[in-house]
Coordinates of C-alpha atoms in Angstrom, one line a residue:
X29 CA 179.4 27.8 -42.1
X30 CA 183.0 27.0 -41.5
X31 CA 184.6 23.7 -42.8
X32 CA 187.7 22.0 -41.6
X33 CA 190.7 21.5 -43.7
X34 CA 194.0 19.6 -42.9
X35 CA 195.7 22.9 -41.9
X36 CA 192.7 24.1 -39.7
X37 CA 189.8 26.1 -40.7
X38 CA 188.9 27.2 -44.2
X39 CA 187.2 30.4 -43.7
X40 CA 183.6 30.5 -45.1
X41 CA 181.6 33.1 -43.1
X42 CA 178.0 32.4 -42.4
X43 CA 175.7 34.9 -44.2
X44 CA 174.3 36.3 -41.0
X45 CA 177.9 37.0 -39.8
X46 CA 178.8 38.8 -43.1
X47 CA 175.7 40.9 -42.9
X48 CA 176.3 41.8 -39.3
X49 CA 179.8 43.0 -40.3
X50 CA 178.4 45.1 -43.1
X51 CA 175.6 46.6 -40.9
X52 CA 178.2 47.6 -38.3
X53 CA 180.6 49.1 -40.8
X54 CA 178.2 51.1 -42.9
X55 CA 177.5 53.4 -39.9
X56 CA 181.0 53.0 -38.4
X57 CA 184.3 53.3 -40.3
X58 CA 182.5 54.0 -43.6
X59 CA 181.5 57.4 -42.1
X60 CA 185.1 58.1 -41.1
X61 CA 186.4 57.5 -44.7
X62 CA 183.5 59.3 -46.3
X63 CA 183.8 62.5 -44.2
X64 CA 187.5 62.7 -44.7
X65 CA 187.1 62.7 -48.5
X66 CA 183.8 64.3 -49.2
X67 CA 185.0 67.7 -47.8
X68 CA 187.6 68.1 -50.6
X69 CA 185.2 68.5 -53.6
X70 CA 183.2 71.6 -52.5
X71 CA 186.2 73.6 -51.1
X72 CA 185.9 76.7 -53.4
X73 CA 182.0 76.7 -53.2
X74 CA 182.1 76.6 -49.3
X75 CA 184.7 79.4 -49.3
X76 CA 182.6 81.6 -51.6
X77 CA 179.5 80.9 -49.4
X78 CA 181.5 82.2 -46.3
X79 CA 182.6 85.2 -48.3
X80 CA 179.0 86.1 -49.4
X81 CA 177.7 85.6 -45.8
X82 CA 180.5 87.7 -44.4
X83 CA 179.7 90.5 -47.0
X84 CA 176.0 90.4 -46.1
X85 CA 176.7 90.7 -42.4
X86 CA 179.5 93.2 -42.3
X87 CA 179.2 95.0 -45.7
X88 CA 182.8 94.2 -46.5
X89 CA 184.8 91.3 -48.1
X90 CA 186.4 88.8 -45.8
X91 CA 190.2 89.0 -45.6
X92 CA 192.2 86.1 -47.2
X93 CA 193.7 85.2 -43.7
X94 CA 190.3 85.0 -42.0
X95 CA 188.8 82.9 -44.8
X96 CA 191.7 80.5 -44.7
X97 CA 191.4 80.3 -40.9
X98 CA 187.6 79.5 -41.1
X99 CA 188.1 76.9 -43.8
X100 CA 190.9 75.3 -41.8
X101 CA 188.6 75.2 -38.8
X102 CA 185.8 73.5 -40.8
X103 CA 188.3 70.8 -42.0
X104 CA 190.3 70.3 -38.8
X105 CA 187.4 70.5 -36.2
X106 CA 186.6 67.0 -37.5
X107 CA 189.8 65.7 -35.8
X108 CA 188.9 67.4 -32.6
X109 CA 185.5 65.7 -32.7
X110 CA 187.2 62.4 -33.5
X111 CA 189.5 62.7 -30.5
X112 CA 186.5 63.4 -28.2
X113 CA 184.5 60.5 -29.8
X114 CA 187.3 58.0 -29.2
X115 CA 187.8 59.0 -25.6
X116 CA 184.1 58.4 -24.8
X117 CA 183.6 55.4 -27.2
X118 CA 185.3 52.8 -24.9
X119 CA 183.2 53.8 -21.9
X120 CA 180.0 53.8 -23.9
X121 CA 180.8 50.3 -25.2
X122 CA 180.9 49.0 -21.7
X123 CA 177.8 50.8 -20.5
X124 CA 175.6 50.4 -23.6
X125 CA 177.2 47.4 -25.2
X126 CA 179.0 47.3 -28.6
X127 CA 175.9 47.2 -30.7
X128 CA 174.0 49.7 -28.5
X129 CA 176.8 52.2 -28.8
X130 CA 177.0 51.9 -32.6
X131 CA 173.2 52.5 -32.8
X132 CA 173.3 55.5 -30.4
X133 CA 176.3 57.0 -32.3
X134 CA 174.0 57.7 -35.3
X135 CA 172.4 60.6 -33.3
X136 CA 175.7 62.5 -33.9
X137 CA 175.6 61.8 -37.7
X138 CA 171.9 62.8 -38.1
X139 CA 172.4 66.0 -36.0
X140 CA 175.5 66.9 -38.2
X141 CA 173.6 66.4 -41.4
X142 CA 170.8 68.6 -40.2
X143 CA 173.1 71.4 -39.1
X144 CA 175.1 71.3 -42.3
X145 CA 171.9 71.2 -44.4
X146 CA 170.6 74.3 -42.6
X147 CA 173.8 76.3 -42.9
X148 CA 173.1 77.5 -46.5
X149 CA 169.4 78.5 -46.2
X150 CA 170.0 80.3 -42.8
X151 CA 173.3 81.9 -44.0
X152 CA 175.1 80.6 -40.9
X153 CA 178.6 79.2 -41.7
X154 CA 179.0 78.5 -38.0
X155 CA 176.6 75.6 -38.4
X156 CA 179.1 74.0 -40.8
X157 CA 181.8 74.1 -38.1
X158 CA 179.4 72.5 -35.4
X159 CA 178.2 70.0 -38.0
X160 CA 181.7 68.9 -38.9
X161 CA 182.5 68.7 -35.1
X162 CA 179.6 66.2 -34.7
X163 CA 180.7 64.2 -37.8
X164 CA 184.1 63.9 -36.0
X165 CA 182.5 62.6 -32.8
X166 CA 180.5 60.1 -34.9
X167 CA 183.7 58.9 -36.7
X168 CA 185.7 58.7 -33.4
X169 CA 183.1 56.6 -31.6
X170 CA 182.7 54.4 -34.8
X171 CA 186.4 53.8 -35.3
X172 CA 186.8 52.8 -31.6
X173 CA 183.7 50.6 -31.1
X174 CA 183.2 49.0 -34.5
X175 CA 186.5 47.0 -34.5
X176 CA 185.6 45.9 -31.0
X177 CA 182.3 44.6 -32.2
X178 CA 183.8 42.8 -35.3
X179 CA 186.6 41.2 -33.3
X180 CA 184.1 39.8 -30.8
X181 CA 181.5 38.5 -33.1
X182 CA 183.9 36.7 -35.4
X183 CA 185.1 33.1 -34.8
X184 CA 188.9 32.7 -34.1
X185 CA 189.5 31.3 -37.7
X186 CA 187.8 34.3 -39.3
X187 CA 188.8 37.1 -36.9
X188 CA 191.4 38.6 -39.3
X189 CA 189.2 38.5 -42.4
X190 CA 186.1 39.9 -40.5
X191 CA 188.3 42.6 -38.8
X192 CA 189.4 43.7 -42.2
X193 CA 185.9 45.1 -42.5
X194 CA 187.2 48.2 -40.6
X195 CA 189.8 49.2 -43.3
X196 CA 187.7 47.9 -46.3
X197 CA 184.8 50.2 -45.3
X198 CA 187.2 53.2 -44.6
X199 CA 188.5 52.8 -48.2
X200 CA 185.0 52.3 -49.6
X201 CA 184.0 55.5 -47.7
X202 CA 186.9 57.5 -49.2
X203 CA 186.1 56.2 -52.7
X204 CA 182.3 56.9 -52.3
X205 CA 183.1 60.5 -51.1
X206 CA 185.4 61.0 -54.2
X207 CA 182.8 59.6 -56.6
X208 CA 179.8 61.5 -55.2
X209 CA 181.9 64.7 -55.2
X210 CA 182.4 64.5 -59.0
X211 CA 180.8 67.2 -61.2
X212 CA 178.4 64.6 -62.8
X213 CA 176.9 63.8 -59.4
X214 CA 176.8 66.2 -56.4
X215 CA 180.0 68.2 -57.2
X216 CA 178.2 71.3 -58.7
X217 CA 178.1 74.5 -56.7
X218 CA 174.3 74.4 -56.0
X219 CA 174.5 70.9 -54.5
X220 CA 177.3 71.3 -51.9
X221 CA 174.9 71.6 -48.9
X222 CA 173.2 68.3 -50.0
X223 CA 176.7 66.7 -50.7
X224 CA 177.9 67.4 -47.1
X225 CA 174.5 66.3 -45.6
X226 CA 174.6 62.9 -47.2
X227 CA 176.4 61.7 -44.0
X228 CA 172.8 60.9 -42.8
X229 CA 172.3 58.1 -45.4
X230 CA 174.8 55.6 -43.8
X231 CA 173.3 56.4 -40.4
X232 CA 169.8 55.7 -41.5
X233 CA 170.9 52.5 -43.2
X234 CA 172.6 51.3 -40.0
X235 CA 169.5 52.1 -37.9
X236 CA 167.4 50.0 -40.2
X237 CA 169.7 47.0 -40.5
X238 CA 171.9 46.6 -37.3
X239 CA 168.9 46.0 -34.9
X240 CA 168.3 42.6 -36.7
X241 CA 171.7 41.3 -35.5
X242 CA 172.8 40.3 -32.0
X243 CA 175.0 42.0 -29.4
X244 CA 178.6 40.8 -29.2
X245 CA 178.5 37.3 -27.6
X246 CA 181.7 38.0 -25.6
X247 CA 180.1 41.1 -24.2
X248 CA 176.9 39.3 -23.3
X249 CA 178.7 36.4 -21.5
X250 CA 181.8 38.1 -19.8
X251 CA 180.4 41.6 -19.1
X252 CA 176.7 40.9 -18.6
X253 CA 176.8 37.2 -17.5
X254 CA 174.0 36.4 -19.9
X255 CA 174.6 32.7 -20.9
X256 CA 171.3 32.3 -22.9
X257 CA 171.8 35.6 -24.8
X258 CA 175.4 34.5 -25.7
X259 CA 174.3 31.1 -26.9
X260 CA 171.5 32.7 -29.0
X261 CA 173.9 35.2 -30.5
X262 CA 176.5 32.6 -31.3
X263 CA 173.8 30.4 -32.9
X264 CA 172.7 33.3 -35.2
X265 CA 176.2 34.4 -36.1
X266 CA 177.9 30.9 -36.5
X267 CA 174.9 28.6 -37.3
X268 CA 175.4 25.2 -35.5
X269 CA 179.2 25.3 -35.3
X270 CA 179.5 27.4 -32.1
X271 CA 180.6 24.9 -29.4
X272 CA 184.3 25.8 -29.9
X273 CA 183.6 29.5 -29.6
X274 CA 181.4 29.0 -26.5
X275 CA 184.2 27.0 -24.8
X276 CA 186.8 29.7 -25.7
X277 CA 184.5 32.6 -24.3
X278 CA 183.8 30.4 -21.2
X279 CA 187.6 29.9 -20.7
X280 CA 188.2 33.6 -21.0
X281 CA 185.3 34.4 -18.6
X282 CA 186.7 31.9 -16.0
X283 CA 190.2 33.5 -16.4
X284 CA 188.7 37.0 -15.8
X285 CA 186.5 36.2 -12.7
X286 CA 186.2 39.2 -10.4
X287 CA 187.9 41.5 -13.0
X288 CA 186.1 44.7 -13.9
X289 CA 186.6 46.5 -17.3
X290 CA 189.7 48.6 -16.9
X291 CA 190.0 52.3 -17.3
X292 CA 192.7 53.7 -19.7
X293 CA 194.8 55.0 -16.7
X294 CA 194.7 51.5 -15.1
X295 CA 195.9 50.0 -18.4
X296 CA 198.8 52.5 -18.5
X297 CA 200.0 51.5 -15.0
X298 CA 199.6 47.7 -15.6
X299 CA 203.1 46.3 -16.1
X300 CA 201.9 42.9 -17.2
X301 CA 200.6 44.3 -20.6
X302 CA 203.2 47.1 -21.2
X303 CA 204.6 45.4 -24.3
X304 CA 201.1 45.1 -25.9
X305 CA 200.3 48.7 -24.9
X306 CA 203.6 50.1 -26.4
X307 CA 202.9 48.0 -29.6
X308 CA 199.5 49.5 -30.2
X309 CA 200.7 53.0 -29.4
X310 CA 203.5 52.8 -31.9
X311 CA 201.3 51.1 -34.6
X312 CA 198.6 53.7 -34.3
X313 CA 201.0 56.6 -34.3
X314 CA 202.9 55.1 -37.3
X315 CA 199.6 54.6 -39.2
X316 CA 199.2 58.4 -39.5
X317 CA 202.9 59.4 -39.5
X318 CA 204.2 56.9 -42.1
X319 CA 203.7 59.2 -45.2
X320 CA 200.4 58.2 -46.5
X321 CA 198.9 61.7 -46.0
X322 CA 202.0 63.1 -47.7
X323 CA 201.4 60.9 -50.7
X324 CA 197.8 62.3 -51.1
X325 CA 199.2 65.8 -50.6
X326 CA 201.7 65.3 -53.4
X327 CA 199.3 63.4 -55.7
X328 CA 197.7 66.5 -57.3
X329 CA 201.2 68.1 -57.9
X330 CA 202.5 64.9 -59.5
X331 CA 199.4 64.5 -61.7
X332 CA 200.0 68.1 -62.8
X333 CA 203.7 67.4 -63.5
X334 CA 202.8 64.3 -65.6
X335 CA 200.7 66.6 -67.9
X336 CA 197.2 65.3 -66.8
X337 CA 194.7 68.2 -67.5
X338 CA 193.1 69.9 -64.5
X339 CA 189.6 68.8 -65.4
X340 CA 190.5 65.1 -65.5
X341 CA 192.6 65.1 -62.3
X342 CA 189.6 64.3 -60.1
X343 CA 189.1 61.1 -62.0
X344 CA 192.8 60.1 -61.4
X345 CA 192.2 60.9 -57.7
X346 CA 189.3 58.5 -57.7
X347 CA 191.7 56.0 -59.2
X348 CA 193.9 56.3 -56.1
X349 CA 190.8 55.7 -53.9
X350 CA 189.9 52.6 -56.0
X351 CA 193.5 51.4 -55.7
X352 CA 193.3 51.6 -51.9
X353 CA 189.9 49.9 -51.8
X354 CA 191.0 47.0 -54.0
X355 CA 194.1 46.6 -51.8
X356 CA 192.1 46.5 -48.6
X357 CA 189.9 43.7 -50.1
X358 CA 193.0 41.8 -51.2
X359 CA 194.4 42.1 -47.7
X360 CA 191.1 40.7 -46.4
X361 CA 191.5 37.6 -48.5
X362 CA 195.2 37.2 -47.7
X363 CA 195.2 37.8 -44.0
X364 CA 194.2 34.3 -42.9
X365 CA 196.6 32.7 -45.3
X366 CA 199.7 34.7 -44.7
X367 CA 199.1 36.0 -41.2
X368 CA 199.2 39.5 -39.7
X369 CA 202.9 39.7 -39.1
X370 CA 204.0 39.0 -42.8
X371 CA 201.5 41.5 -44.2
X372 CA 202.3 44.4 -41.8
X373 CA 206.1 43.9 -41.8
X374 CA 206.0 43.5 -45.6
X375 CA 203.8 46.6 -46.0
X376 CA 206.2 48.8 -44.0
X377 CA 209.3 47.4 -45.8
X378 CA 207.7 48.1 -49.3
X379 CA 206.7 51.6 -48.0
X380 CA 210.4 52.2 -47.1
X381 CA 211.5 51.2 -50.5
X382 CA 208.9 53.5 -52.1
X383 CA 210.1 56.4 -49.9
X384 CA 213.6 56.0 -51.4
X385 CA 212.3 55.8 -55.0
X386 CA 209.9 58.7 -54.4
X387 CA 212.7 61.0 -53.1
X388 CA 214.9 60.1 -56.2
X389 CA 212.0 60.7 -58.7
X390 CA 211.0 64.0 -57.1
X391 CA 214.7 65.2 -57.1
X392 CA 215.2 64.4 -60.8
X393 CA 211.7 65.4 -61.8
X394 CA 212.9 67.5 -64.8
X395 CA 215.6 65.1 -66.0
X396 CA 213.3 63.2 -68.3
X397 CA 209.7 63.3 -69.5
X398 CA 209.4 59.8 -68.1
X399 CA 210.2 60.7 -64.5
X400 CA 206.8 62.2 -63.6
X401 CA 205.2 58.9 -64.7
X402 CA 207.6 57.0 -62.4
X403 CA 206.6 59.3 -59.6
X404 CA 202.9 58.5 -60.3
X405 CA 203.8 54.7 -60.2
X406 CA 205.4 55.4 -56.8
X407 CA 202.2 57.0 -55.6
X408 CA 200.2 53.9 -56.5
X409 CA 202.9 51.5 -55.2
X410 CA 202.9 53.4 -51.8
X411 CA 199.1 53.2 -51.5
X412 CA 199.1 49.5 -52.4
X413 CA 201.8 48.8 -49.7
X414 CA 199.9 50.8 -47.1
X415 CA 196.6 49.0 -47.8
X416 CA 198.2 45.6 -47.7
X417 CA 199.9 46.1 -44.4
X418 CA 199.5 49.0 -41.9
X419 CA 196.1 50.2 -43.3
X420 CA 194.5 46.8 -42.8
X421 CA 196.3 45.0 -39.9
X422 CA 196.7 47.8 -37.3
X423 CA 193.1 47.7 -36.1
X424 CA 193.0 43.9 -36.0
X425 CA 196.1 43.8 -33.8
X426 CA 194.5 46.3 -31.3
X427 CA 191.7 43.8 -30.9
X428 CA 193.9 40.7 -30.7
X429 CA 196.6 41.8 -28.3
X430 CA 194.1 42.3 -25.4
X431 CA 191.5 40.3 -23.4
X432 CA 187.9 41.4 -22.8
X433 CA 188.4 43.6 -19.7
X434 CA 191.3 45.5 -21.3
X435 CA 190.1 45.8 -24.9
X436 CA 187.7 48.9 -24.6
X437 CA 190.4 51.0 -22.8
X438 CA 193.1 49.8 -25.2
X439 CA 190.9 51.1 -28.0
X440 CA 190.5 54.4 -26.2
X441 CA 194.3 54.8 -26.0
X442 CA 195.0 53.6 -29.5
X443 CA 192.3 55.8 -31.0
X444 CA 193.5 58.8 -29.0
X445 CA 197.0 58.3 -30.3
X446 CA 195.7 57.9 -33.9
X447 CA 193.6 61.1 -33.8
X448 CA 196.3 63.1 -32.1
X449 CA 198.8 61.9 -34.8
X450 CA 196.3 62.8 -37.5
X451 CA 195.9 66.3 -36.0
X452 CA 199.7 66.6 -35.6
X453 CA 200.5 65.6 -39.2
X454 CA 197.9 68.0 -40.6
X455 CA 199.3 70.9 -38.5
X456 CA 203.1 70.1 -39.0
X457 CA 203.3 68.5 -42.5
X458 CA 203.0 71.8 -44.6
X459 CA 206.0 73.1 -42.7
X460 CA 207.9 69.9 -43.2
X461 CA 207.3 70.2 -46.9
X462 CA 208.4 73.8 -47.0
X463 CA 211.5 73.0 -45.0
X464 CA 212.6 69.8 -46.6
X465 CA 210.7 69.7 -49.9
X466 CA 211.0 66.3 -51.6
X467 CA 213.4 65.1 -48.8
X468 CA 210.5 65.0 -46.4
X469 CA 210.0 61.4 -47.5
X470 CA 213.4 60.6 -45.8
X471 CA 211.6 61.3 -42.5
X472 CA 208.9 58.7 -43.5
X473 CA 211.6 56.3 -44.6
X474 CA 213.0 56.3 -41.0
X475 CA 209.5 55.8 -39.5
X476 CA 208.6 52.9 -41.9
X477 CA 212.0 51.2 -41.5
X478 CA 211.9 51.3 -37.6
X479 CA 208.3 50.1 -37.5
X480 CA 209.2 47.1 -39.8
X481 CA 212.1 46.1 -37.5
X482 CA 210.0 46.6 -34.3
X483 CA 207.2 44.4 -35.6
X484 CA 209.6 41.7 -36.8
X485 CA 211.3 41.5 -33.4
X486 CA 208.4 42.1 -30.9
X487 CA 205.0 41.1 -32.2
X488 CA 204.1 37.4 -32.3
X489 CA 201.9 35.9 -35.1
X490 CA 198.3 36.0 -33.9
X491 CA 196.6 34.0 -36.7
X492 CA 194.2 31.3 -35.6
X493 CA 195.1 31.9 -31.8
X494 CA 192.6 32.7 -29.1
X495 CA 192.9 35.9 -27.1
X496 CA 194.2 34.0 -24.1
X497 CA 196.8 32.2 -26.2
X498 CA 198.1 35.5 -27.6
X499 CA 198.3 37.0 -24.0
X500 CA 200.2 33.9 -22.8
X501 CA 202.6 34.2 -25.8
X502 CA 203.4 37.8 -24.8
X503 CA 203.8 36.8 -21.1
X504 CA 206.2 34.0 -22.1
X505 CA 208.2 36.3 -24.4
X506 CA 208.4 38.9 -21.6
X507 CA 209.6 36.4 -19.0
X508 CA 212.3 35.2 -21.5
X509 CA 213.5 38.8 -21.9
X510 CA 213.5 39.3 -18.1
X511 CA 215.4 36.0 -17.6
X512 CA 218.0 36.9 -20.3
X513 CA 218.4 40.3 -18.7
X514 CA 218.9 38.7 -15.3
X515 CA 221.5 36.2 -16.9
X516 CA 223.5 39.1 -18.3
X517 CA 223.4 40.8 -14.9
X518 CA 224.6 37.6 -13.1
X519 CA 227.4 37.1 -15.6
X520 CA 228.6 40.6 -15.2
X521 CA 228.5 40.3 -11.4
X522 CA 230.4 37.0 -11.3
X523 CA 233.0 38.4 -13.8
X524 CA 233.6 41.5 -11.7
X525 CA 234.0 39.3 -8.5

């Protein structure tokens, strides 16, 4: 239940709402985080399996280049699947509903687990590639549809905190993958097919738990016109305090009479929402291009430089995962107090400072025995800054800046940009490191600084505002900019006359 305070709502989510969020996330963005990190532990074991299979088939050892190509394909095909998943996720969420799409999406995870599990006994490494492709599709649909569901089931006063479920479960997924990949659990050579097949467990859990919770009330009322279903869903998710939310959804429905769910290309040609669209495109591109992947790339090198033994380095890596997880949880608690704008602007500003410090510590790495430890501190500071700002708030803003008919298409565009940026950074980053070495962080400094300035100048605070209020604020801001532009034009004209 939610209770009122002098300032507005004090956020106390109903137990049913909290469980619905967990049920959606366990088979959604948890899978994304889990499948990104779980592939790292068995690298050498999978490569030796490919080598053995190749020798049995062709009576010769595989060349180093072909092995690297096959391993890179197994890792990167995940992003191709993710891109396809995100492009179909929005359409499926309109046809099957948000909850219906999340449940259907588990077919891809279960198929992937089966194919990966069969790859070793059948001696077909090709099944690993197809399996990873299906895990990518599963992650792509999950990261597109799950934030939609969370944003639509949460009351206005809790939308930020509930929306944080997306990034909290990504980080829990990453951490779980790191922990399960340790030698003490499933990190031994004989267990790698089981380790990579464990993606079926979250899928089974979601299929057992999510059916007990309702479809998105907004989807039921605005898209399906089901008044009774919407009221029933609101009652289950918000207990008795749902009148306010019902009125808000009713208002939005009346505002969107005769409007159909928009396609991505219709959104791109709609001038009335171009600032919202530009904002989510920049936010989602920057989420991948801000240097967080570079930090993880450098982490192992820095731990080595700091003198941490090779056999204990995986535990320090687990520490970075735990750091990101704790930060996401902290962001979830702070977002309704401080607001979205403060957290994301502050996050990018702190990341800019870390980029400067990181460049200095890497440049003077050999100047003193203390410097490698300062570099390690920068790694953790950067991860903390990312988790507090861009990591947590980006998905919430994608939900909040659009109304019901535009939101699925907005998620398709945002998700496509995110996955393409992910693929691009994976492809280009090694060359950036070779070319610029430690100065590569100056590129990320520029990206983080520009994003902090853009957010400060363009994005309004969305805390405790309905979707219609946020849209109206953007429209007012747009007309103010247009009027000021007209004013400048008129002044110039009268001056020249």
